């Protein structure tokens, strides 16, 4: 164990770069030093930790296990250092906040703005990405809190608190055969081309689940990483999409149609077990008050009978 502790950063660097020379540059040490330390670690572990792979190296199964543990350990230490600093000066901490792209329109600015009014010295680093990436980075300690939908369930390392809900609607070109409808059933979309977000996004999972429940697999023609891009592809006539309601006048060339029964997703904040003082204060700010997050969100309440909540 004592041989491994000084090499946590080395294992994390190899995990990140998959290259001995780049890991050495990242650590600011000579490349032969990294090679010797890797060899010594392999001897201590009793099995190779890396094997040659192209022009770089690849972690073995044992190496991956130790490198993953190293990343977690370093995150815990970093959190501890931040906690000490914030105990000394709690008004000057930093919060790394992860969130889905769409939530940057109104929800995140409302929450950050309200908190900064009372804590003007606190700094925020904002990170956007898919639900899958945000939850992974939260587990690994790279971000402090994440706003996602839907909330994770059955994860012992993460706790989610619901904040608001958002209706998902069918988005079609204005010339589409369904554009004049007041409501549409999911089963009516079996023969449609779909434009969706990529795997790992919550809306994509909801789309797949909704279509499966209606008895078909969606025929996907385009995938994107941002809902605005997907909405633009719909406007160009390249397919239909299930997206959160825009909240204001939708993009020109696009019509939004509620589903029957209506479909909602729950937006919430997810936290790990350990929080620094300033992150804990922001989390309490987020969950303690009811706010108007914008026209595309509605307050949490028991879903009316006949409506889906995801």
Tab-separated table of C-alpha atoms in Angstrom:
chain	number	residue	atom	x	y	z
A	1	UNK	CA	0.000	0.000	0.000
A	2	UNK	CA	2.762	2.492	0.925
A	3	UNK	CA	4.369	1.978	-2.510
A	4	UNK	CA	1.126	2.848	-4.279
A	5	UNK	CA	0.229	6.024	-2.393
A	6	UNK	CA	2.968	8.287	-3.878
A	7	UNK	CA	2.031	7.129	-7.377
A	8	UNK	CA	-1.655	8.020	-7.419
A	9	UNK	CA	-1.033	10.954	-9.784
A	10	UNK	CA	1.032	8.703	-12.056
A	11	UNK	CA	-1.777	6.154	-12.351
A	12	UNK	CA	-4.313	8.929	-12.993
A	13	UNK	CA	-2.056	10.465	-15.663
A	14	UNK	CA	-1.608	7.118	-17.462
A	15	UNK	CA	-5.379	6.611	-17.317
A	16	UNK	CA	-5.934	10.030	-18.899
A	17	UNK	CA	-3.231	9.956	-21.566
A	18	UNK	CA	-2.624	6.244	-22.292
A	19	UNK	CA	0.907	7.341	-23.152
A	20	UNK	CA	4.101	7.236	-21.054
A	21	UNK	CA	5.705	10.348	-22.583
A	22	UNK	CA	2.539	12.444	-22.315
A	23	UNK	CA	2.004	11.268	-18.737
A	24	UNK	CA	5.577	12.347	-17.944
A	25	UNK	CA	4.925	15.775	-19.472
A	26	UNK	CA	1.708	16.074	-17.486
A	27	UNK	CA	3.552	15.257	-14.254
A	28	UNK	CA	6.637	17.315	-15.102
A	29	UNK	CA	9.080	14.412	-14.693
A	30	UNK	CA	11.429	12.634	-17.133
A	31	UNK	CA	9.908	9.841	-19.203
A	32	UNK	CA	12.416	7.199	-17.912
A	33	UNK	CA	11.267	8.015	-14.378
A	34	UNK	CA	7.660	7.221	-15.328
A	35	UNK	CA	8.721	3.946	-16.966
A	36	UNK	CA	10.701	2.898	-13.866
A	37	UNK	CA	7.857	3.785	-11.517
A	38	UNK	CA	5.365	1.844	-13.647
A	39	UNK	CA	7.651	-1.190	-13.622
A	40	UNK	CA	8.025	-0.932	-9.837
A	41	UNK	CA	4.259	-0.614	-9.390
A	42	UNK	CA	3.679	-3.691	-11.548
A	43	UNK	CA	6.148	-5.621	-9.422
A	44	UNK	CA	4.404	-4.474	-6.243
A	45	UNK	CA	0.989	-5.430	-7.620
A	46	UNK	CA	2.299	-8.778	-8.849
A	47	UNK	CA	0.926	-8.271	-12.368
A	48	UNK	CA	1.547	-5.905	-15.315
A	49	UNK	CA	-0.405	-2.647	-15.067
A	50	UNK	CA	0.137	-1.534	-18.686
A	51	UNK	CA	0.812	-3.211	-22.012
A	52	UNK	CA	2.020	-1.648	-25.294
A	53	UNK	CA	-0.814	-0.405	-27.502
A	54	UNK	CA	0.021	1.278	-30.805
A	55	UNK	CA	2.288	4.209	-30.023
A	56	UNK	CA	1.106	4.348	-26.438
A	57	UNK	CA	0.102	1.998	-23.670
A	58	UNK	CA	-3.138	0.444	-22.489
A	59	UNK	CA	-4.032	-0.241	-18.873
A	60	UNK	CA	-4.553	-3.903	-18.090
A	61	UNK	CA	-7.591	-4.926	-16.097
A	62	UNK	CA	-5.528	-4.679	-12.889
A	63	UNK	CA	-4.090	-1.351	-14.026
A	64	UNK	CA	-7.544	0.022	-14.773
A	65	UNK	CA	-8.774	-1.014	-11.321
A	66	UNK	CA	-5.877	0.732	-9.591
A	67	UNK	CA	-6.081	3.809	-11.844
A	68	UNK	CA	-9.813	4.202	-11.197
A	69	UNK	CA	-9.138	3.939	-7.461
A	70	UNK	CA	-6.356	6.528	-7.807
A	71	UNK	CA	-8.717	9.001	-9.513
A	72	UNK	CA	-11.259	8.575	-6.724
A	73	UNK	CA	-8.599	8.954	-4.027
A	74	UNK	CA	-7.214	12.123	-5.602
A	75	UNK	CA	-10.726	13.561	-5.837
A	76	UNK	CA	-11.263	12.901	-2.129
A	77	UNK	CA	-7.967	14.617	-1.292
A	78	UNK	CA	-8.806	17.591	-3.509
A	79	UNK	CA	-12.164	17.909	-1.801
A	80	UNK	CA	-10.455	17.794	1.575
A	81	UNK	CA	-8.049	20.578	0.621
A	82	UNK	CA	-10.925	22.706	-0.671
A	83	UNK	CA	-12.899	22.048	2.505
A	84	UNK	CA	-9.986	23.241	4.675
A	85	UNK	CA	-9.612	26.399	2.591
A	86	UNK	CA	-13.337	27.106	2.680
A	87	UNK	CA	-13.480	26.605	6.438
A	88	UNK	CA	-10.857	29.353	6.684
A	89	UNK	CA	-12.645	31.631	4.183
A	90	UNK	CA	-16.102	30.212	3.278
A	91	UNK	CA	-17.005	33.218	1.144
A	92	UNK	CA	-14.307	32.639	-1.446
A	93	UNK	CA	-14.888	29.038	-2.478
A	94	UNK	CA	-15.448	27.601	-5.943
A	95	UNK	CA	-18.282	25.367	-7.151
A	96	UNK	CA	-17.976	23.186	-10.241
A	97	UNK	CA	-21.513	22.797	-11.568
A	98	UNK	CA	-22.533	20.312	-14.255
A	99	UNK	CA	-25.793	20.516	-16.202
A	100	UNK	CA	-27.573	19.538	-19.397
A	101	UNK	CA	-27.281	22.051	-22.237
A	102	UNK	CA	-30.958	23.087	-22.155
A	103	UNK	CA	-30.845	23.921	-18.458
A	104	UNK	CA	-28.424	26.751	-19.125
A	105	UNK	CA	-31.226	28.822	-20.605
A	106	UNK	CA	-33.009	29.743	-17.356
A	107	UNK	CA	-32.702	27.194	-14.528
A	108	UNK	CA	-28.947	27.415	-13.897
A	109	UNK	CA	-28.761	31.239	-14.238
A	110	UNK	CA	-31.687	31.618	-11.801
A	111	UNK	CA	-30.078	29.406	-9.169
A	112	UNK	CA	-26.538	30.735	-9.533
A	113	UNK	CA	-27.720	34.346	-9.643
A	114	UNK	CA	-29.812	33.987	-6.500
A	115	UNK	CA	-26.950	32.385	-4.596
A	116	UNK	CA	-24.391	34.969	-5.717
A	117	UNK	CA	-26.574	37.770	-4.353
A	118	UNK	CA	-25.905	36.410	-0.857
A	119	UNK	CA	-22.395	35.036	-1.529
A	120	UNK	CA	-20.761	37.386	-4.061
A	121	UNK	CA	-17.269	35.995	-3.438
A	122	UNK	CA	-18.115	32.436	-4.508
A	123	UNK	CA	-16.921	31.468	-7.995
A	124	UNK	CA	-18.614	28.986	-10.334
A	125	UNK	CA	-17.157	26.782	-13.042
A	126	UNK	CA	-19.900	25.589	-15.389
A	127	UNK	CA	-19.649	22.277	-17.249
A	128	UNK	CA	-22.189	21.113	-19.839
A	129	UNK	CA	-22.722	17.658	-21.292
A	130	UNK	CA	-24.963	14.634	-21.483
A	131	UNK	CA	-26.654	13.109	-18.449
A	132	UNK	CA	-24.371	10.077	-18.634
A	133	UNK	CA	-21.204	12.196	-18.711
A	134	UNK	CA	-22.404	14.510	-15.917
A	135	UNK	CA	-23.162	11.592	-13.589
A	136	UNK	CA	-19.827	9.922	-14.354
A	137	UNK	CA	-17.887	13.107	-13.661
A	138	UNK	CA	-19.872	13.597	-10.467
A	139	UNK	CA	-18.943	10.101	-9.244
A	140	UNK	CA	-15.288	10.721	-10.067
A	141	UNK	CA	-15.202	14.023	-8.189
A	142	UNK	CA	-14.628	16.223	-11.244
A	143	UNK	CA	-17.787	18.251	-10.577
A	144	UNK	CA	-19.547	19.087	-7.308
A	145	UNK	CA	-23.243	19.020	-8.249
A	146	UNK	CA	-25.174	18.167	-11.402
A	147	UNK	CA	-28.563	19.218	-12.761
A	148	UNK	CA	-29.937	16.350	-14.859
A	149	UNK	CA	-33.102	14.604	-15.961
A	150	UNK	CA	-34.229	12.031	-15.202
A	151	UNK	CA	-32.714	11.611	-11.744
A	152	UNK	CA	-30.598	8.494	-11.118
A	153	UNK	CA	-32.127	5.682	-9.096
A	154	UNK	CA	-30.482	2.852	-7.219
A	155	UNK	CA	-27.057	4.524	-7.158
A	156	UNK	CA	-25.517	4.273	-3.659
A	157	UNK	CA	-22.977	7.017	-4.422
A	158	UNK	CA	-25.389	9.707	-5.617
A	159	UNK	CA	-28.512	11.350	-4.186
A	160	UNK	CA	-31.000	13.241	-6.347
A	161	UNK	CA	-33.564	15.846	-5.298
A	162	UNK	CA	-36.356	16.802	-7.761
A	163	UNK	CA	-36.792	20.519	-8.476
A	164	UNK	CA	-39.240	20.976	-11.337
A	165	UNK	CA	-40.756	19.140	-14.255
A	166	UNK	CA	-40.736	19.784	-17.972
A	167	UNK	CA	-43.152	18.600	-20.625
A	168	UNK	CA	-41.753	16.744	-23.629
A	169	UNK	CA	-43.570	17.380	-26.887
A	170	UNK	CA	-43.461	16.038	-30.420
A	171	UNK	CA	-41.561	18.473	-32.637
A	172	UNK	CA	-42.378	18.258	-36.360
A	173	UNK	CA	-41.771	20.373	-39.490
A	174	UNK	CA	-44.563	22.885	-40.095
A	175	UNK	CA	-45.435	21.041	-43.338
A	176	UNK	CA	-45.705	17.640	-41.618
A	177	UNK	CA	-48.918	15.616	-41.868
A	178	UNK	CA	-49.397	15.891	-38.077
A	179	UNK	CA	-48.638	19.621	-37.811
A	180	UNK	CA	-52.311	20.566	-37.430
A	181	UNK	CA	-53.095	18.053	-34.696
A	182	UNK	CA	-53.842	19.106	-31.119
A	183	UNK	CA	-52.409	15.883	-29.647
A	184	UNK	CA	-50.598	12.814	-30.968
A	185	UNK	CA	-50.317	9.281	-29.612
A	186	UNK	CA	-46.855	7.706	-29.600
A	187	UNK	CA	-48.120	4.707	-31.601
A	188	UNK	CA	-48.872	7.032	-34.543
A	189	UNK	CA	-45.136	7.668	-34.979
A	190	UNK	CA	-44.087	4.123	-35.842
A	191	UNK	CA	-43.415	4.975	-39.506
A	192	UNK	CA	-41.675	8.304	-38.890
A	193	UNK	CA	-37.979	9.172	-39.248
A	194	UNK	CA	-36.587	10.427	-35.933
A	195	UNK	CA	-33.956	13.044	-35.174
A	196	UNK	CA	-32.661	12.499	-31.627
A	197	UNK	CA	-29.976	13.283	-29.142
A	198	UNK	CA	-27.142	10.773	-28.855
A	199	UNK	CA	-27.058	7.833	-26.475
A	200	UNK	CA	-26.287	8.999	-22.953
A	201	UNK	CA	-28.762	11.899	-23.012
A	202	UNK	CA	-31.873	11.559	-20.863
A	203	UNK	CA	-34.225	12.684	-23.641
A	204	UNK	CA	-32.829	9.952	-25.888
A	205	UNK	CA	-33.563	7.301	-23.262
A	206	UNK	CA	-37.084	8.654	-22.777
A	207	UNK	CA	-37.634	8.600	-26.558
A	208	UNK	CA	-36.475	4.986	-26.822
A	209	UNK	CA	-38.595	3.927	-23.835
A	210	UNK	CA	-41.711	5.724	-25.096
A	211	UNK	CA	-41.442	4.114	-28.538
A	212	UNK	CA	-40.802	0.685	-27.005
A	213	UNK	CA	-43.921	1.063	-24.859
A	214	UNK	CA	-45.871	1.915	-28.035
A	215	UNK	CA	-44.622	-1.293	-29.701
A	216	UNK	CA	-41.935	-0.073	-32.101
A	217	UNK	CA	-38.270	0.885	-32.335
A	218	UNK	CA	-37.676	4.436	-33.618
A	219	UNK	CA	-36.083	4.737	-37.067
A	220	UNK	CA	-33.284	7.212	-36.312
A	221	UNK	CA	-31.836	9.185	-39.199
A	222	UNK	CA	-29.783	11.830	-37.365
A	223	UNK	CA	-28.278	12.150	-33.882
A	224	UNK	CA	-27.029	15.312	-32.197
A	225	UNK	CA	-25.646	16.630	-28.924
A	226	UNK	CA	-27.811	19.714	-28.473
A	227	UNK	CA	-31.563	20.063	-28.609
A	228	UNK	CA	-31.309	23.280	-30.644
A	229	UNK	CA	-29.399	21.372	-33.337
A	230	UNK	CA	-32.006	18.618	-33.309
A	231	UNK	CA	-34.757	21.221	-33.551
A	232	UNK	CA	-32.998	22.782	-36.559
A	233	UNK	CA	-32.804	19.407	-38.303
A	234	UNK	CA	-36.534	18.972	-37.733
A	235	UNK	CA	-37.170	22.403	-39.257
A	236	UNK	CA	-35.181	21.264	-42.302
A	237	UNK	CA	-37.641	18.394	-42.770
A	238	UNK	CA	-35.220	15.612	-41.773
A	239	UNK	CA	-37.476	13.938	-39.226
A	240	UNK	CA	-39.493	14.379	-36.059
A	241	UNK	CA	-38.204	14.609	-32.498
A	242	UNK	CA	-39.285	14.307	-28.893
A	243	UNK	CA	-37.938	17.414	-27.133
A	244	UNK	CA	-38.703	19.607	-24.129
A	245	UNK	CA	-41.208	22.317	-24.979
A	246	UNK	CA	-39.393	25.453	-26.083
A	247	UNK	CA	-41.317	27.637	-23.657
A	248	UNK	CA	-41.558	30.613	-26.010
A	249	UNK	CA	-42.427	30.807	-29.696
A	250	UNK	CA	-40.793	27.730	-31.286
A	251	UNK	CA	-38.280	27.940	-34.102
A	252	UNK	CA	-39.728	29.065	-37.436
A	253	UNK	CA	-40.683	26.040	-39.514
A	254	UNK	CA	-41.329	23.865	-36.455
A	255	UNK	CA	-44.575	22.907	-34.723
A	256	UNK	CA	-44.780	21.462	-31.206
A	257	UNK	CA	-47.580	18.990	-30.472
A	258	UNK	CA	-48.356	17.606	-26.991
A	259	UNK	CA	-48.409	13.840	-26.682
A	260	UNK	CA	-51.415	11.868	-25.497
A	261	UNK	CA	-51.020	11.014	-22.691
A	262	UNK	CA	-48.737	13.926	-21.881
A	263	UNK	CA	-45.119	13.107	-21.034
A	264	UNK	CA	-43.044	14.959	-18.459
A	265	UNK	CA	-39.474	14.619	-17.251
A	266	UNK	CA	-38.332	15.569	-13.764
A	267	UNK	CA	-35.397	17.964	-13.457
A	268	UNK	CA	-33.337	17.669	-10.289
A	269	UNK	CA	-30.016	18.266	-8.580
A	270	UNK	CA	-27.703	15.314	-7.882
A	271	UNK	CA	-25.007	15.309	-5.212
A	272	UNK	CA	-22.317	12.914	-3.982
A	273	UNK	CA	-22.038	11.933	-0.323
A	274	UNK	CA	-19.251	14.407	0.495
A	275	UNK	CA	-19.693	18.160	0.018
A	276	UNK	CA	-17.426	21.059	0.863
A	277	UNK	CA	-18.984	23.852	2.980
A	278	UNK	CA	-19.627	26.203	0.070
A	279	UNK	CA	-21.087	23.420	-2.108
A	280	UNK	CA	-23.297	22.355	0.806
A	281	UNK	CA	-24.529	25.943	1.154
A	282	UNK	CA	-25.384	26.125	-2.559
A	283	UNK	CA	-27.126	22.734	-2.440
A	284	UNK	CA	-29.260	23.931	0.474
A	285	UNK	CA	-30.064	27.089	-1.496
A	286	UNK	CA	-31.151	24.986	-4.474
A	287	UNK	CA	-33.444	22.573	-2.616
A	288	UNK	CA	-34.898	24.876	0.056
A	289	UNK	CA	-36.962	27.287	-2.012
A	290	UNK	CA	-39.574	27.145	-4.745
A	291	UNK	CA	-38.667	29.249	-7.770
A	292	UNK	CA	-39.901	30.165	-11.216
A	293	UNK	CA	-37.264	28.646	-13.487
A	294	UNK	CA	-38.832	29.882	-16.706
A	295	UNK	CA	-41.834	29.201	-18.936
A	296	UNK	CA	-40.615	25.740	-20.005
A	297	UNK	CA	-40.753	24.416	-16.415
A	298	UNK	CA	-43.693	23.719	-14.143
A	299	UNK	CA	-43.766	23.198	-10.362
A	300	UNK	CA	-43.546	19.692	-8.991
A	301	UNK	CA	-46.852	18.125	-8.091
A	302	UNK	CA	-48.507	14.760	-8.261
A	303	UNK	CA	-48.951	13.911	-11.921
A	304	UNK	CA	-52.583	14.076	-13.063
A	305	UNK	CA	-54.176	10.761	-13.787
A	306	UNK	CA	-53.424	9.538	-17.288
A	307	UNK	CA	-50.164	11.484	-17.616
A	308	UNK	CA	-46.664	10.069	-17.661
A	309	UNK	CA	-43.861	11.457	-15.529
A	310	UNK	CA	-40.331	10.373	-16.404
